[in-house]
Coordinates of N, CA, C and O in Angstrom, one line a residue:
M268 N -16.7 -16.0 41.0 CA -17.7 -16.8 42.0 C -17.1 -17.1 42.9 O -16.1 -17.3 44.1
A269 N -18.9 -16.8 44.2 CA -18.5 -16.9 46.0 C -18.5 -18.5 46.2 O -18.0 -18.4 47.3
H270 N -19.3 -19.7 45.4 CA -19.3 -20.8 46.2 C -17.1 -21.2 46.1 O -17.6 -22.7 46.6
Y271 N -16.5 -20.7 44.9 CA -15.0 -21.4 45.5 C -14.3 -21.0 45.4 O -14.2 -20.2 44.8
K272 N -12.8 -21.4 45.3 CA -11.9 -20.8 46.3 C -11.2 -20.2 44.2 O -10.3 -19.1 44.7
N273 N -11.2 -21.0 43.5 CA -11.0 -20.8 42.4 C -11.2 -21.7 41.7 O -12.2 -22.7 41.7
Q274 N -10.8 -21.4 39.9 CA -11.2 -23.1 39.1 C -11.2 -24.2 39.5 O -11.8 -25.2 39.0
S275 N -9.4 -24.4 40.1 CA -9.6 -25.2 39.7 C -10.2 -26.4 40.6 O -11.0 -27.6 40.7
D276 N -10.5 -26.1 41.5 CA -11.7 -26.4 42.7 C -12.8 -26.7 41.9 O -13.5 -27.5 42.5
M277 N -13.3 -24.8 41.7 CA -14.8 -25.6 40.7 C -14.8 -26.6 40.7 O -16.2 -28.0 40.1
F278 N -14.1 -26.9 39.4 CA -14.0 -28.4 38.4 C -13.3 -29.3 39.4 O -14.4 -30.9 39.1
K279 N -12.4 -29.5 40.3 CA -12.9 -30.6 41.2 C -14.4 -30.8 41.8 O -14.6 -32.4 40.8
K280 N -14.7 -30.1 42.1 CA -15.9 -30.1 42.8 C -17.6 -30.8 42.2 O -18.5 -31.6 42.4
R281 N -16.9 -30.1 40.4 CA -17.9 -30.0 40.0 C -17.3 -32.0 39.5 O -18.4 -33.4 39.2
A282 N -16.8 -33.3 39.5 CA -16.0 -34.0 38.8 C -16.4 -34.6 40.5 O -17.1 -36.0 39.7
E283 N -15.9 -34.1 41.3 CA -16.9 -34.8 42.4 C -18.3 -34.8 42.5 O -19.2 -37.0 42.5
Q284 N -19.0 -34.2 41.8 CA -20.5 -34.7 42.3 C -21.5 -35.4 40.7 O -21.7 -36.4 41.4
N285 N -20.8 -35.2 39.5 CA -21.0 -36.4 38.0 C -20.8 -37.8 39.2 O -21.0 -38.7 38.4
K286 N -19.5 -37.9 39.9 CA -19.1 -39.4 40.2 C -20.1 -39.7 41.0 O -20.1 -40.6 40.9
K287 N -20.6 -39.4 41.7 CA -21.4 -39.1 43.1 C -23.1 -39.8 42.2 O -23.5 -40.2 42.5
N288 N -23.2 -38.8 41.2 CA -23.9 -39.1 40.0 C -24.2 -39.9 39.2 O -25.0 -40.5 39.2
G289 N -23.0 -40.3 38.5 CA -22.5 -41.9 38.0 C -23.0 -42.8 38.8 O -23.8 -44.3 38.6
D290 N -22.7 -43.0 40.0 CA -22.6 -44.3 40.8 C -23.9 -44.3 41.4 O -23.6 -45.4 41.9
M291 N -24.6 -42.9 41.9 CA -26.2 -43.6 41.7 C -27.1 -44.1 40.5 O -27.1 -45.2 40.6
N292 N -26.7 -43.8 39.3 CA -27.3 -44.6 38.4 C -26.5 -45.8 38.4 O -27.8 -45.8 37.7
Y293 N -25.2 -46.8 38.3 CA -25.0 -47.7 38.4 C -25.7 -49.0 39.5 O -26.4 -50.4 38.8
A294 N -25.8 -47.7 40.3 CA -26.9 -48.9 41.1 C -28.3 -48.9 40.7 O -29.0 -50.1 41.5
K295 N -28.4 -48.0 40.8 CA -30.0 -48.4 40.1 C -29.8 -49.2 39.3 O -31.0 -49.8 38.7
S296 N -29.5 -49.3 37.4 CA -28.8 -49.5 36.7 C -28.9 -51.0 37.9 O -29.5 -52.1 36.9
K297 N -28.0 -52.0 38.6 CA -28.1 -53.3 38.8 C -29.5 -53.1 39.7 O -29.6 -55.1 39.7
N298 N -30.0 -53.0 40.3 CA -31.9 -53.0 40.9 C -32.6 -52.5 39.8 O -33.5 -52.8 40.2
A299 N -32.5 -52.5 38.2 CA -33.1 -52.4 37.9 C -34.4 -53.1 37.5 O -34.2 -54.2 37.5
K300 N -35.3 -53.1 36.6 CA -36.1 -54.1 36.7 C -36.8 -55.0 35.5 O -37.1 -55.6 35.3
S301 N -36.7 -54.0 34.6 CA -36.1 -53.5 33.2 C -35.7 -53.6 32.7 O -34.2 -53.0 32.6
K302 N -35.3 -54.2 31.4 CA -34.1 -54.1 30.5 C -33.8 -53.0 30.2 O -32.9 -52.1 30.3
E303 N -35.0 -53.1 29.6 CA -34.8 -50.9 29.2 C -34.7 -50.1 30.1 O -34.1 -49.0 29.7
E304 N -35.5 -50.0 31.4 CA -34.4 -49.8 33.1 C -33.2 -49.3 32.6 O -32.4 -48.3 33.0
E305 N -32.7 -50.9 32.9 CA -31.6 -50.8 33.3 C -30.0 -50.2 32.2 O -29.4 -49.4 32.3
K306 N -30.6 -50.3 30.4 CA -29.9 -48.8 29.3 C -30.4 -48.2 29.6 O -28.9 -47.3 30.2
K307 N -31.3 -48.0 30.7 CA -31.5 -46.4 30.8 C -30.9 -44.8 31.7 O -29.5 -44.1 31.8
Y308 N -30.5 -46.1 32.8 CA -29.2 -46.3 33.7 C -28.1 -46.0 33.8 O -27.1 -45.4 33.8
M309 N -28.0 -46.9 32.8 CA -26.9 -47.5 32.1 C -26.0 -46.4 31.3 O -24.8 -45.9 31.8
A310 N -26.9 -45.9 30.6 CA -26.2 -44.3 29.6 C -26.3 -43.5 30.4 O -25.3 -42.5 30.2
Q311 N -27.1 -43.0 31.8 CA -27.3 -42.3 31.9 C -25.8 -42.1 32.7 O -25.1 -41.1 33.4
D312 N -25.7 -43.0 33.5 CA -24.1 -43.4 34.3 C -22.9 -43.0 33.4 O -22.1 -42.6 34.4
Q313 N -23.1 -44.0 32.2 CA -21.7 -43.2 31.5 C -21.3 -41.1 31.1 O -21.0 -41.5 30.9
H314 N -22.3 -40.7 30.6 CA -22.9 -40.1 30.8 C -22.1 -39.1 32.2 O -21.0 -37.8 31.8
Y315 N -22.5 -39.9 33.2 CA -22.1 -39.0 34.1 C -20.3 -39.0 34.5 O -19.9 -38.5 35.2
Y316 N -19.9 -40.4 34.1 CA -18.3 -41.1 34.3 C -18.3 -40.3 33.0 O -16.4 -39.4 33.4
K317 N -18.0 -39.5 32.0 CA -17.4 -39.3 31.2 C -17.1 -37.2 30.7 O -15.9 -36.4 31.4
I318 N -17.7 -36.5 31.8 CA -18.6 -35.6 31.9 C -17.2 -35.3 33.7 O -16.8 -34.4 33.6
Q319 N -17.2 -36.3 34.8 CA -16.6 -36.5 35.3 C -14.8 -36.5 35.0 O -14.3 -35.2 35.5
K320 N -14.5 -37.1 34.1 CA -13.6 -37.8 32.9 C -13.0 -35.2 32.6 O -12.1 -35.6 33.4
E321 N -13.8 -35.1 31.8 CA -13.7 -34.1 31.5 C -13.1 -32.8 32.1 O -11.8 -32.1 32.7
N322 N -14.5 -32.8 33.7 CA -14.2 -32.2 34.5 C -12.4 -32.0 35.6 O -11.9 -31.0 35.9
E323 N -11.9 -33.2 35.9 CA -10.9 -34.1 36.3 C -9.8 -33.7 35.1 O -9.0 -33.0 35.7
E324 N -9.4 -33.2 34.1 CA -8.8 -32.7 33.7 C -8.4 -31.3 33.0 O -7.6 -30.5 33.3
K325 N -9.9 -30.9 32.8 CA -9.8 -29.4 33.5 C -9.0 -29.0 34.3 O -8.8 -28.1 34.9
E326 N -9.1 -30.2 35.7 CA -9.2 -29.3 36.9 C -7.7 -29.7 37.2 O -6.8 -28.8 37.5
K327 N -7.1 -30.1 36.4 CA -4.9 -30.5 36.4 C -5.3 -29.0 35.9 O -3.9 -28.6 35.9
E328 N -5.5 -28.7 34.5 CA -5.9 -27.6 33.4 C -5.6 -26.3 34.3 O -5.3 -25.7 34.0
H329 N -6.0 -26.5 35.6 CA -7.0 -24.3 35.5 C -6.1 -24.7 37.0 O -6.4 -23.4 37.9
R330 N -5.1 -26.0 37.7 CA -4.3 -25.8 38.5 C -3.0 -24.5 38.7 O -2.3 -24.3 38.3
G331 N -4.2 -24.0 40.0 CA -3.5 -23.0 40.6 C -4.1 -21.4 39.8 O -3.3 -20.2 40.5
K332 N -4.5 -21.9 38.7 CA -4.9 -20.7 38.1 C -6.5 -19.5 39.1 O -7.1 -20.8 39.8
N333 N -6.3 -18.1 39.1 CA -7.4 -17.8 39.8 C -8.5 -17.0 39.0 O -7.8 -16.7 37.7
W334 N -9.4 -16.3 40.3 CA -10.4 -16.0 39.1 C -9.8 -14.6 38.1 O -9.6 -15.0 37.3

């Protein structure tokens, strides 16, 4: 994989991107105009935070491994 130094780096970058997306959806939920819109964004932010945690665990698991 040309974009990443190793597997750990790949999972770390994925976790960072999921955190960014989760934070963005959380902010959108706080500024929502309706309860339905708020629920939609809250569900999305929870999904991204869950995936972030999974990628952080994988990053630790693959630390030091190469392709």
